[in-house]
Coordinates of C-alpha atoms in Angstrom, one line a residue:
M146 CA -46.4 129.1 3.2
R147 CA -44.4 129.4 0.2
L148 CA -41.5 128.0 2.0
R149 CA -43.6 125.0 3.3
S150 CA -44.9 124.4 -0.2
Q151 CA -41.4 124.4 -1.6
R152 CA -40.2 121.9 0.9
Q153 CA -43.0 119.6 -0.1
R154 CA -42.3 119.9 -3.7
I155 CA -38.7 119.0 -3.1
R156 CA -39.8 115.9 -1.1
S157 CA -42.2 114.8 -3.8
E158 CA -39.5 115.1 -6.5
K159 CA -37.1 112.7 -4.3
R160 CA -39.7 110.0 -3.5
P161 CA -39.3 106.9 -6.1
G162 CA -42.1 105.4 -7.6
P163 CA -43.5 101.8 -7.0
A164 CA -41.3 100.1 -9.7
R165 CA -38.3 102.0 -8.3
R166 CA -39.0 100.9 -4.7
L167 CA -39.3 97.0 -5.9
V168 CA -35.9 97.3 -7.5
N169 CA -34.4 98.9 -4.6
Q170 CA -35.9 96.3 -2.2
T171 CA -34.6 93.5 -4.2
R172 CA -31.1 95.0 -4.1
R173 CA -31.2 95.4 -0.4
L174 CA -32.5 91.8 -0.1
G175 CA -29.7 90.5 -2.2
A176 CA -27.2 92.5 -0.3
G177 CA -28.6 91.6 3.1
E178 CA -27.4 88.6 5.2
D179 CA -30.2 88.0 7.4
G180 CA -31.8 84.3 7.0
S181 CA -29.1 82.8 4.6
L182 CA -28.2 79.9 7.3
T183 CA -31.6 78.7 7.2
Y184 CA -31.9 78.2 3.5
F185 CA -28.4 76.5 3.5
G186 CA -29.4 74.2 6.4
L187 CA -32.6 73.1 4.6
Y188 CA -30.5 72.3 1.5
V189 CA -28.0 70.3 3.4
I190 CA -30.9 68.4 5.3
L191 CA -32.3 67.4 2.0
I192 CA -29.0 66.2 0.8
I193 CA -28.3 64.2 4.0
L194 CA -31.9 62.8 3.6
M195 CA -31.2 61.7 0.0
F196 CA -27.9 60.1 0.8
G197 CA -29.2 58.5 3.9
G198 CA -32.2 57.0 1.8
I199 CA -29.5 55.7 -0.6
G200 CA -27.5 54.1 2.3
V201 CA -30.6 52.3 3.6
D202 CA -31.3 51.0 0.3
L203 CA -27.7 49.9 -0.3
M204 CA -27.4 48.2 3.1
Q205 CA -30.7 46.4 2.5
Y206 CA -29.4 45.5 -0.9
E207 CA -26.2 44.2 0.4
R208 CA -27.8 42.2 3.1
D209 CA -30.0 40.5 0.6
R210 CA -27.0 39.9 -1.7
A211 CA -24.8 38.6 0.9
N212 CA -27.7 36.2 2.0
L213 CA -28.1 34.9 -1.6
Q214 CA -24.3 34.5 -2.0
Y215 CA -24.0 32.7 1.3
T216 CA -26.8 30.2 0.3
M217 CA -25.1 29.7 -3.1
D218 CA -21.9 29.0 -1.6
R219 CA -23.3 26.3 0.9
A220 CA -25.4 24.9 -2.0
V221 CA -22.6 24.2 -4.3
L222 CA -20.2 23.1 -1.7
A223 CA -23.0 20.4 -0.7
A224 CA -23.6 19.5 -4.3
A225 CA -19.8 19.1 -5.1
D226 CA -19.2 16.6 -2.2
L227 CA -18.2 13.3 -3.8
D228 CA -20.0 11.5 -1.1
Q229 CA -23.2 13.3 -2.1
T230 CA -25.3 10.7 -3.7
L231 CA -28.2 13.0 -4.8
D232 CA -28.3 14.8 -8.2
P233 CA -25.9 17.8 -7.9
E234 CA -28.4 20.2 -9.5
S235 CA -31.2 19.2 -7.3
V236 CA -29.1 19.8 -4.4
V237 CA -28.4 23.3 -5.3
R238 CA -32.0 23.9 -6.2
D239 CA -33.2 22.4 -2.9
Y240 CA -30.8 24.7 -0.9
L241 CA -32.1 27.8 -2.5
G242 CA -35.7 26.5 -2.3
K243 CA -35.6 26.2 1.4
A244 CA -33.9 29.5 1.8
G245 CA -37.0 31.1 -0.2
M246 CA -34.7 31.9 -3.1
A247 CA -35.5 29.5 -5.5
E248 CA -36.7 32.1 -8.1
Y249 CA -33.4 33.7 -8.3
L250 CA -31.3 30.8 -9.6
T251 CA -30.4 31.2 -13.2
S252 CA -28.2 28.5 -14.0
V253 CA -26.4 25.3 -12.5
T254 CA -23.4 23.7 -14.3
V255 CA -22.1 20.3 -13.1
D256 CA -18.8 18.8 -14.5
E257 CA -17.9 15.5 -12.9
G258 CA -15.7 12.5 -13.6
L259 CA -14.6 9.3 -11.8
S260 CA -12.8 11.1 -9.0
Y261 CA -13.9 14.8 -9.3
R262 CA -17.1 17.1 -9.3
T263 CA -17.2 20.7 -10.1
V264 CA -20.5 22.6 -9.6
S265 CA -21.1 26.2 -10.6
A266 CA -24.3 28.1 -10.1
T267 CA -25.5 31.7 -10.7
A268 CA -28.4 33.7 -9.4
S269 CA -29.8 37.1 -9.7
A270 CA -32.3 38.9 -7.3
D271 CA -33.9 42.3 -7.9
Y272 CA -34.1 44.5 -4.8
K273 CA -36.9 47.1 -4.9
T274 CA -35.6 50.4 -3.7
Q275 CA -37.5 52.6 -1.0
F276 CA -35.6 56.0 -1.4
M277 CA -33.7 55.6 -4.6
K278 CA -36.9 55.3 -6.5
L279 CA -37.4 59.0 -5.7
S280 CA -34.5 59.7 -7.8
G281 CA -35.6 57.4 -10.7
V282 CA -33.8 54.1 -9.6
D283 CA -36.6 51.7 -8.8
S284 CA -34.5 48.6 -8.3
L285 CA -31.0 47.1 -7.8
T286 CA -29.8 43.8 -9.3
A287 CA -28.0 41.5 -6.8
P288 CA -26.0 38.9 -8.7
A289 CA -24.5 35.8 -7.2
A290 CA -22.0 33.2 -8.5
S291 CA -20.4 30.3 -6.7
T292 CA -18.2 27.4 -7.9
A293 CA -17.2 24.5 -5.8
E294 CA -14.9 21.6 -6.8
E295 CA -13.9 18.3 -5.0
R296 CA -11.0 16.2 -6.4
I297 CA -9.1 13.2 -5.2
D298 CA -5.4 13.5 -5.2
G299 CA -4.1 10.2 -6.3
V300 CA -5.5 6.8 -7.6
E301 CA -4.7 3.2 -6.8
I302 CA -5.7 0.8 -9.6
S303 CA -5.9 -3.1 -9.6
L304 CA -5.9 -4.4 -13.1
I305 CA -7.2 -8.0 -12.7
L306 CA -6.8 -10.0 -16.1
D307 CA -8.1 -13.5 -17.0
V308 CA -5.3 -15.5 -18.4
S309 CA -6.9 -18.8 -18.3
G310 CA -6.7 -21.3 -21.2
S311 CA -9.6 -19.9 -23.1
M312 CA -7.6 -16.7 -23.7
N313 CA -5.5 -18.4 -26.1
S314 CA -8.4 -18.6 -28.6
N315 CA -9.7 -16.1 -31.1
S316 CA -6.6 -13.8 -30.4
R317 CA -8.1 -12.9 -27.1
L318 CA -4.8 -12.8 -25.4
T319 CA -3.3 -10.6 -28.1
N320 CA -6.2 -8.0 -28.1
L321 CA -6.1 -8.0 -24.3
K322 CA -2.5 -7.0 -24.3
V323 CA -3.0 -4.2 -26.7
A324 CA -5.9 -2.8 -24.8
A325 CA -4.2 -3.1 -21.5
K326 CA -1.0 -1.5 -22.7
E327 CA -3.0 1.4 -24.1
F328 CA -4.8 1.7 -20.7
V329 CA -1.4 1.9 -19.0
D330 CA -0.2 4.6 -21.3
T331 CA -3.3 6.7 -20.7
M332 CA -3.0 6.5 -16.9
V333 CA 0.7 7.2 -16.7
E334 CA 0.6 10.1 -19.3
N335 CA -2.5 11.7 -17.6
T336 CA -1.5 11.6 -13.9
E337 CA 1.3 13.2 -12.0
D338 CA 4.2 11.2 -11.2
G339 CA 3.9 9.3 -8.0
K340 CA 0.1 9.8 -7.7
M341 CA -1.0 6.7 -9.6
S342 CA 0.0 3.3 -8.4
M343 CA -1.1 0.2 -10.5
S344 CA -1.0 -3.5 -9.6
I345 CA -1.5 -6.1 -12.1
V346 CA -3.2 -9.4 -11.1
P347 CA -3.2 -12.2 -13.8
Y348 CA -5.4 -15.0 -12.7
A349 CA -6.4 -18.5 -14.0
Q350 CA -7.2 -21.4 -11.6
Q351 CA -5.0 -19.7 -9.0
V352 CA -3.2 -16.3 -8.5
S353 CA 0.5 -16.4 -8.1
T354 CA 2.4 -13.9 -6.2
P355 CA 6.0 -12.9 -6.0
A356 CA 7.9 -14.8 -3.3
V357 CA 9.2 -11.6 -1.8
F358 CA 5.7 -10.3 -1.6
L359 CA 4.0 -13.6 0.0
D360 CA 7.0 -13.8 2.5
Q361 CA 5.4 -10.7 4.2
F362 CA 2.3 -12.7 5.1
N363 CA 2.0 -15.5 7.6
V364 CA 1.8 -18.3 5.0
T365 CA 2.1 -22.0 5.9
S366 CA 5.5 -23.7 5.0
E367 CA 4.6 -27.0 3.3
H368 CA 7.0 -26.0 0.5
N369 CA 8.6 -23.1 -1.5
Y370 CA 8.1 -24.2 -5.0
S371 CA 5.3 -21.7 -5.7
N372 CA 3.3 -18.9 -4.1
C373 CA -0.3 -19.2 -4.1
V374 CA -2.9 -19.1 -1.2
N375 CA -6.2 -21.3 -0.6
F376 CA -8.6 -19.0 0.9
D377 CA -11.5 -20.1 2.9
S378 CA -15.1 -18.8 1.9
S379 CA -15.2 -16.4 4.9
D380 CA -12.1 -14.6 3.6
F381 CA -14.1 -13.2 0.7
D382 CA -16.4 -11.4 3.1
S383 CA -13.8 -8.9 3.5
A384 CA -11.6 -6.6 1.4
A385 CA -8.9 -6.9 3.9
L386 CA -5.9 -9.4 4.0
S387 CA -4.1 -9.5 7.4
T388 CA -0.3 -9.9 7.3
T389 CA -0.5 -11.8 10.5
T390 CA -3.4 -14.2 10.2
E391 CA -2.2 -17.6 8.9
L392 CA -2.9 -18.2 5.3
K393 CA -3.0 -21.8 3.8
R394 CA -0.3 -22.0 0.9
T395 CA -1.5 -23.9 -2.2
M396 CA 0.3 -27.1 -2.6
H397 CA 2.5 -27.6 -5.6
F398 CA 0.9 -30.5 -7.4
D399 CA -0.3 -31.5 -10.9
Y400 CA -3.8 -33.0 -11.5
T401 CA -3.9 -32.9 -15.2
T402 CA -0.8 -34.9 -16.2
S403 CA -1.4 -38.6 -16.2
S404 CA 2.0 -39.9 -15.3
F405 CA 5.2 -37.8 -14.7
E406 CA 8.2 -38.4 -12.6
G407 CA 10.8 -35.5 -12.5
R408 CA 13.2 -36.7 -9.8
D409 CA 15.3 -39.0 -12.1
N410 CA 15.5 -36.4 -14.7
S411 CA 18.9 -34.5 -15.2
P412 CA 18.6 -32.1 -13.8
P413 CA 15.6 -33.0 -11.8
E414 CA 12.4 -31.3 -12.9
L415 CA 9.2 -30.2 -11.2
I416 CA 5.8 -31.2 -12.4
K417 CA 4.7 -29.7 -15.6
N418 CA 1.2 -28.1 -14.9
P419 CA 0.9 -27.2 -11.3
V420 CA -2.3 -25.6 -10.0
C421 CA 0.0 -22.6 -8.9
V422 CA 2.1 -21.6 -11.8
P423 CA 5.4 -20.1 -10.5
D424 CA 6.4 -18.6 -13.8
S425 CA 7.2 -14.8 -13.8
D426 CA 4.7 -14.2 -16.6
R427 CA 1.9 -15.3 -14.4
E428 CA 2.9 -13.6 -11.1
A429 CA 1.1 -10.6 -9.9
M430 CA 2.9 -7.1 -10.2
I431 CA 2.7 -5.2 -7.2
M432 CA 2.0 -1.5 -7.0
Q433 CA 4.2 0.1 -9.9
K434 CA 4.0 3.3 -11.6
D435 CA 6.6 3.0 -14.6
A436 CA 4.8 2.5 -17.8
T437 CA 7.8 0.5 -19.6
K438 CA 7.7 -2.0 -16.7
L439 CA 3.9 -2.4 -16.7
K440 CA 3.7 -2.8 -20.4
S441 CA 6.6 -5.3 -20.5
F442 CA 4.8 -7.1 -17.9
I443 CA 1.6 -7.3 -19.8
N444 CA 3.4 -8.1 -23.0
D445 CA 5.0 -11.2 -21.3
L446 CA 1.6 -12.7 -20.1
S447 CA 0.8 -16.3 -21.0
A448 CA -2.5 -18.2 -20.6
G449 CA -3.5 -21.5 -19.4
G450 CA -5.7 -23.3 -16.9
Y451 CA -9.2 -23.1 -15.4
T452 CA -10.8 -19.8 -14.3
S453 CA -11.1 -18.4 -10.6
I454 CA -12.7 -14.9 -10.8
D455 CA -13.1 -15.1 -7.2
L456 CA -9.4 -15.3 -6.5
G457 CA -8.4 -12.5 -9.0
M458 CA -11.0 -10.3 -7.3
K459 CA -9.8 -11.2 -3.8
W460 CA -6.2 -10.5 -4.6
G461 CA -6.8 -7.2 -6.5
T462 CA -9.2 -5.9 -3.8
A463 CA -6.6 -6.8 -1.1
L464 CA -4.0 -4.7 -2.9
L465 CA -6.3 -1.6 -2.4
D466 CA -6.9 -2.3 1.3
P467 CA -4.9 -0.6 4.0
S468 CA -4.4 -4.1 5.6
V469 CA -1.5 -4.7 3.4
Q470 CA 0.4 -1.6 4.2
P471 CA 3.0 -3.6 6.3
A472 CA 3.8 -5.8 3.3
I473 CA 4.1 -2.7 0.9
A474 CA 6.3 -1.0 3.4
K475 CA 8.6 -4.1 3.3
M476 CA 8.5 -4.2 -0.3
I477 CA 9.7 -0.6 -0.4
D478 CA 12.5 -1.4 1.8
L479 CA 13.5 -4.2 -0.3
G480 CA 13.5 -1.8 -3.4
E481 CA 10.6 -3.7 -5.0
V482 CA 8.1 -0.8 -4.8
S483 CA 8.6 3.0 -5.1
A484 CA 8.9 5.1 -1.9
D485 CA 6.3 7.4 -3.5
F486 CA 3.8 4.9 -2.2
A487 CA 5.0 4.6 1.4
D488 CA 1.5 5.4 2.6
R489 CA -0.4 3.1 0.3
P490 CA -2.8 1.5 0.1
Q491 CA -4.3 4.6 1.7
T492 CA -7.1 4.2 4.4
Y493 CA -10.5 4.4 3.0
E494 CA -11.3 7.5 5.2
S495 CA -8.4 9.6 4.1
G496 CA -10.0 10.6 1.0
E497 CA -6.6 10.9 -0.7
T498 CA -7.0 8.4 -3.3
L499 CA -9.5 6.9 -5.5
K500 CA -9.5 3.1 -5.4
V501 CA -10.3 1.4 -8.7
V502 CA -10.6 -2.2 -9.7
V503 CA -10.7 -3.3 -13.4
L504 CA -11.9 -6.8 -13.5
M505 CA -11.7 -8.6 -17.0
T506 CA -12.6 -12.2 -18.0
D507 CA -13.5 -14.2 -21.1
G508 CA -15.1 -16.9 -19.2
E509 CA -16.9 -18.0 -16.1
N510 CA -15.8 -19.6 -12.8
T511 CA -15.0 -23.2 -13.2
R512 CA -12.9 -25.3 -10.9
Q513 CA -10.1 -24.8 -8.3
Y514 CA -8.4 -28.0 -7.3
Y515 CA -6.6 -28.5 -4.0
L516 CA -5.1 -31.2 -1.8
P517 CA -7.0 -32.0 1.4
D518 CA -5.4 -31.5 4.8
E519 CA -4.1 -35.0 5.1
Y520 CA -2.0 -34.6 2.0
R521 CA -0.4 -31.2 3.1
T522 CA 1.9 -31.9 5.8
G523 CA 4.0 -34.8 7.3
E524 CA 6.2 -37.6 5.9
T525 CA 4.9 -39.8 3.2
G526 CA 6.8 -42.9 4.0
A527 CA 8.7 -42.7 0.6
W528 CA 12.5 -42.0 0.6
W529 CA 14.5 -41.0 -2.3
N530 CA 18.3 -41.7 -3.1
A531 CA 19.0 -39.1 -5.8
E532 CA 22.6 -40.4 -6.6
E533 CA 21.3 -43.9 -7.2
E534 CA 17.8 -43.0 -8.2
V535 CA 16.1 -45.3 -5.9
Y536 CA 12.8 -45.1 -4.1
S537 CA 12.5 -46.9 -0.8
V538 CA 9.1 -47.1 1.0
N539 CA 8.5 -47.7 4.7
V540 CA 5.7 -50.1 5.3
G541 CA 6.0 -50.1 9.1
P542 CA 6.8 -53.1 11.4
D543 CA 8.4 -56.1 9.7
L544 CA 5.7 -58.5 11.0
L545 CA 6.4 -60.8 8.1
D546 CA 10.1 -60.8 8.8
R547 CA 10.7 -60.0 5.1
D548 CA 14.4 -59.4 5.6
G549 CA 15.0 -62.6 7.6
D550 CA 16.6 -61.2 10.8
L551 CA 13.9 -62.4 13.1
N552 CA 13.2 -58.8 14.2
L553 CA 9.6 -58.3 13.7
L554 CA 9.3 -54.8 15.5
E555 CA 11.7 -53.0 13.4
D556 CA 10.5 -50.8 10.4
I557 CA 10.9 -52.6 7.1
Y558 CA 11.7 -50.8 3.8
Y559 CA 11.2 -51.9 0.2
W560 CA 13.7 -50.9 -2.3
N561 CA 11.5 -50.4 -5.4
E562 CA 14.3 -50.3 -8.2
L563 CA 16.4 -53.3 -6.5
D564 CA 13.3 -55.3 -5.5
E565 CA 14.7 -55.9 -2.1
W566 CA 13.7 -55.5 1.6
A567 CA 15.8 -54.0 4.4
D568 CA 15.7 -52.5 7.7
H569 CA 16.6 -49.1 6.3
P570 CA 16.0 -47.1 3.2
Y571 CA 18.6 -47.6 0.5
G572 CA 21.6 -45.4 0.9
N573 CA 21.4 -45.0 4.6
G574 CA 22.9 -48.3 5.6
T575 CA 26.0 -50.5 5.2
Y576 CA 26.8 -53.9 3.8
E577 CA 29.4 -56.5 4.4
T578 CA 31.8 -57.2 1.4
T579 CA 34.4 -60.0 1.2
K580 CA 38.1 -58.9 0.7
Y581 CA 40.3 -60.6 -1.9
E582 CA 44.0 -60.6 -2.3
W583 CA 46.4 -62.4 -4.6
G584 CA 47.7 -65.6 -3.1
C585 CA 48.0 -69.4 -3.4
T586 CA 44.8 -71.1 -4.3
Y587 CA 46.4 -74.6 -4.5
Y588 CA 49.1 -76.3 -2.3
N589 CA 50.6 -79.8 -3.0
W590 CA 51.2 -82.4 -0.3
R591 CA 54.4 -80.9 0.6
G592 CA 52.8 -77.4 1.3
K593 CA 54.1 -75.9 -2.0
C594 CA 51.9 -73.5 -3.8
K595 CA 51.1 -75.1 -7.1
S596 CA 48.5 -72.3 -8.3
E597 CA 47.9 -68.6 -7.6
G598 CA 44.8 -66.5 -7.8
W599 CA 42.6 -64.2 -5.9
V600 CA 41.7 -65.6 -2.5
E601 CA 39.4 -64.3 0.3
S602 CA 41.3 -62.2 3.0
G603 CA 38.6 -61.2 5.2
T604 CA 35.5 -59.0 5.2
E605 CA 34.8 -55.1 5.2
T606 CA 31.8 -52.8 6.0
T607 CA 30.8 -50.7 3.0
D608 CA 28.4 -47.7 3.0
E609 CA 25.6 -47.9 0.5
P610 CA 26.0 -45.5 -2.2
G611 CA 24.2 -42.1 -2.1
T612 CA 21.9 -40.9 0.5
A613 CA 18.2 -41.4 1.1
I614 CA 15.9 -38.4 2.0
S615 CA 12.5 -38.9 3.6
L616 CA 10.0 -37.0 1.4
T617 CA 7.4 -34.8 2.8
M618 CA 4.0 -34.3 1.2
G619 CA 5.3 -31.0 -0.2
E620 CA 8.4 -32.7 -1.8
L621 CA 6.6 -35.8 -3.1
F622 CA 3.8 -34.0 -5.0
A623 CA 6.2 -31.3 -6.3
Y624 CA 8.0 -33.9 -8.6
T625 CA 5.6 -36.7 -9.2
T626 CA 2.0 -36.8 -10.4
P627 CA -0.5 -38.6 -8.1
R628 CA -1.1 -41.3 -10.7
K629 CA 2.7 -41.9 -10.8
I630 CA 2.9 -41.7 -7.1
A631 CA 0.3 -44.5 -6.8
D632 CA 1.3 -46.7 -9.7
S633 CA 5.1 -46.5 -9.3
I634 CA 5.9 -45.9 -5.7
F635 CA 3.4 -47.4 -3.5
Q636 CA 1.6 -50.1 -5.5
P637 CA 4.5 -52.6 -5.2
T638 CA 3.9 -52.7 -1.4
M639 CA 0.1 -51.8 -1.0
G640 CA -1.4 -53.3 -4.2
Y641 CA -3.1 -51.8 -7.2
Y642 CA -6.4 -50.5 -5.8
P643 CA -5.3 -49.6 -2.2
A644 CA -2.5 -47.6 -3.9
R645 CA -4.8 -45.8 -6.4
N646 CA -7.4 -45.0 -3.7
E647 CA -5.0 -43.4 -1.3
W648 CA -2.3 -41.7 -3.6
Y649 CA -4.4 -41.0 -6.8
Y650 CA -8.1 -40.7 -6.2
G651 CA -7.6 -39.3 -2.6
P652 CA -5.6 -36.1 -3.5
Y653 CA -7.1 -35.8 -7.0
G654 CA -10.7 -35.2 -6.7
N655 CA -11.0 -32.3 -4.5
Y656 CA -11.8 -29.0 -6.0
V657 CA -14.1 -25.8 -5.4
N658 CA -16.9 -25.9 -7.8
D659 CA -18.2 -23.0 -9.9
T660 CA -21.3 -22.5 -7.8
T661 CA -19.3 -21.7 -4.6
K662 CA -16.9 -19.6 -6.8
D663 CA -19.8 -17.6 -7.9
T664 CA -21.0 -16.9 -4.4
R665 CA -17.4 -16.1 -3.3
T666 CA -17.1 -13.6 -6.2
K667 CA -20.2 -11.9 -5.2
A668 CA -19.0 -11.7 -1.6
I669 CA -15.8 -10.0 -2.5
C670 CA -17.3 -7.8 -5.1
D671 CA -19.9 -6.6 -2.3
A672 CA -17.0 -6.1 0.1
A673 CA -15.1 -4.1 -2.3
K674 CA -18.0 -1.7 -3.1
A675 CA -19.0 -1.5 0.6
Q676 CA -15.6 0.3 0.9
D677 CA -16.3 2.6 -1.9
I678 CA -13.8 0.9 -4.3
M679 CA -14.9 1.7 -7.8
V680 CA -15.4 -1.7 -9.6
F681 CA -15.3 -1.8 -13.4
T682 CA -16.0 -5.1 -15.1
I683 CA -15.3 -6.3 -18.7
G684 CA -16.8 -9.3 -20.3
F685 CA -14.6 -10.2 -23.1
E686 CA -16.6 -12.7 -25.3
A687 CA -17.7 -14.2 -22.1
P688 CA -20.7 -16.6 -21.7
S689 CA -23.9 -15.6 -20.3
N690 CA -23.1 -16.9 -16.7
G691 CA -19.8 -15.0 -16.5
L692 CA -21.5 -12.0 -17.7
A693 CA -24.2 -12.0 -15.2
V694 CA -21.3 -12.4 -12.5
L695 CA -19.5 -9.5 -13.7
E696 CA -22.6 -7.2 -14.1
D697 CA -23.5 -7.9 -10.5
C698 CA -19.8 -7.3 -9.4
A699 CA -19.5 -3.7 -11.1
S700 CA -20.4 -0.6 -9.2
S701 CA -23.3 0.1 -11.4
S702 CA -24.6 -1.0 -14.9
S703 CA -22.6 1.8 -16.5
H704 CA -19.4 0.4 -15.1
F705 CA -19.9 -3.0 -16.8
F706 CA -18.8 -3.8 -20.4
D707 CA -19.7 -6.6 -22.7
V708 CA -17.3 -6.5 -25.6
D709 CA -16.1 -8.7 -28.5
G710 CA -12.9 -8.6 -30.5
L711 CA -11.2 -5.2 -30.7
E712 CA -14.1 -3.7 -28.6
I713 CA -11.9 -4.5 -25.7
S714 CA -9.8 -1.5 -26.5
D715 CA -12.8 0.7 -26.3
A716 CA -13.8 -0.7 -23.0
F717 CA -10.4 0.0 -21.5
A718 CA -10.3 3.5 -23.2
S719 CA -13.7 4.4 -21.7
I720 CA -12.5 3.4 -18.3
A721 CA -9.3 5.3 -18.8
S722 CA -11.3 8.4 -19.9
S723 CA -12.9 8.6 -16.6
I724 CA -9.8 8.1 -14.6
R725 CA -7.3 10.1 -16.6
K726 CA -8.8 13.4 -15.4
L727 CA -7.1 12.6 -12.2
R728 CA -4.4 15.1 -13.0
L729 CA -4.5 16.0 -9.4
T730 CA -2.6 18.6 -7.0
Q731 CA -3.4 19.5 -3.5

C-alpha cells in the first residue's frame, strides 16, 4: 500500500496544471506542420481574387477608354475635313452624342485659315469600379485627347487688277501698286519656294496676253499685232479654256481716234488706241513665283480704256483651271514658267493646291468694242504702195471704161494720190516711155544738120516704182482708223455717205454692253465657285453697281471688301493674312 501511494504521489507531482498545459499545447501547435498548406492556399486565393477583380476593372476601364478615344479620333477627323461644311465643334459634339458620350466631352478647339483646319478635343469619363472599390478605389478616370489637321500643300493665285482709265484718278493706280506689291511680298515670304504660283491679269476693255502664251491656243490668225480674245457668252459658263477649241482673236483697231493714218509715217505706225493694247505694261503675267519679277511688273502697270470685269475674271479663272496645263507645259519648255509648276494648274480633285482669285475694280462693267465678222477676214479692195505712199482701190469691173482701153470686163483701180484710173494697182504695172538721144534737130535742103538737140530715139517699157500690196481687213484696220479709211481711202470712189456707212459706222458701232457683261461676270464667278476656287473681291472706290457685281462674285460676304483710298492695302493684307498660313509641307 505504501509503495502504491508513493507512486501516486510521484505522478501527481509530475502532472502540470491548466496554465502549463495551455502553454505546452501552444508550443506543440507552433512546432507542428499539420494544416499549414490550407492556410497558405486560402491566402493565395484571396490575393488571386483581389488581382483578378482589379484585372476585370482594368479591362473594362480600358475598353471604355479605347472606345472613347476611337470616337474622339473619328470626330476630329471629320471636323477637320476641309470639305466639311458644318461647324467643326458641332461635328465633334454630334459624333460623341450619337455614341452616347456627349457628357464626357470637356473641350473643343478649332484653328482654321483659308487653306487649313486644325481641330483638337479632350474628354474625360469616370469608370465605376466593381472590385477595386473593395480596396477603396471607387472609380477610374479615362482621359481622351485627339487632334486632327488638314492642310493644302500649295497655292495658285490669280491677281486680277483693273487698269481702266478711271484708275488714273485720285491716286488709285498708285495706291493699288503699293497694296499689290505688299501682297506679293507677304505671299512669297510666307510660302515655301515653288509652292506658290501667281498670275497677274491686268484688264481694261480687254485682256492682253503674251504672244508666246496665246500661241499655245487655237486662235484665229487675222493678224499678229496684238493678243486678245473675243469670248462668246457661253464661254463664261465654264472655268475651262481649251487649247484646241478655236478662239476668236480680237481685231487690232481703234474706235476712239477720229482720224489717223500711220502707213505714211516714217517709220509706219500702228493705230494709237487699239481695243487690245499690246504693250508689255498691259499684258498678263503668267504663273510666276519670283517677288522681284512680280513687283516690277506691278510697278510698270499703266491705265486706260473701258472696263470689262468679265474678261478679267474669265482669264484669271482659266489660269487656275487644269485645261490650260498644255499651254503651261509649253511655257515651261520655252523657259517662260518655272519647272516647279510642271503639274499646274492642278486638277480640282487633287487637293494639292488652294486656288485663289483676287478680283479688284474701281468701277463697273462698261463697253467692249469689236469688229463684226464681215470686217475680220478677206481682202478690202485697198492696195498700198509703201515706197510711193499711194493707195489704189479696186472698184470692180471697168463698166465705164475709165481707162479708155475699151475693156469693160477688167478690174479697174483708182490711184488715190495720183487721181488716175488704171487696170492695176499703182506699182504693179508698167508704162511706156519715150527714149531721147542727142542728135540733129534741123537739116537744110542739102541734108546738112543745122541744129542739134535731144531727139526721140524710140520707146521703152518701165516698171512703176514701188510695189502695191493688197490689204486684208486685219492689215487695213491696224494702221488706219475707221473714219480715215472711209474718208480718205474709199470716199473718192464710193461717195461720202456710202463710204461712211460701210467703213466707219459699220465697224464702229458694235460692242458688248454693260448688262451683258454683268451677266457674263456672274456666270464666270459662279463657274469658279462651283470648282471651289476661293474668290476674293475688292471694290476700290467703286460705284454701287460695280460693288453689287463684286459682292455677288465673292465666295461669301466676308470675302468681299469695299474700300477707299489707302484702305486698299488693308484689304490686300487681310486676304494675305488668310493665305500666308500656307507654309505647307507634305
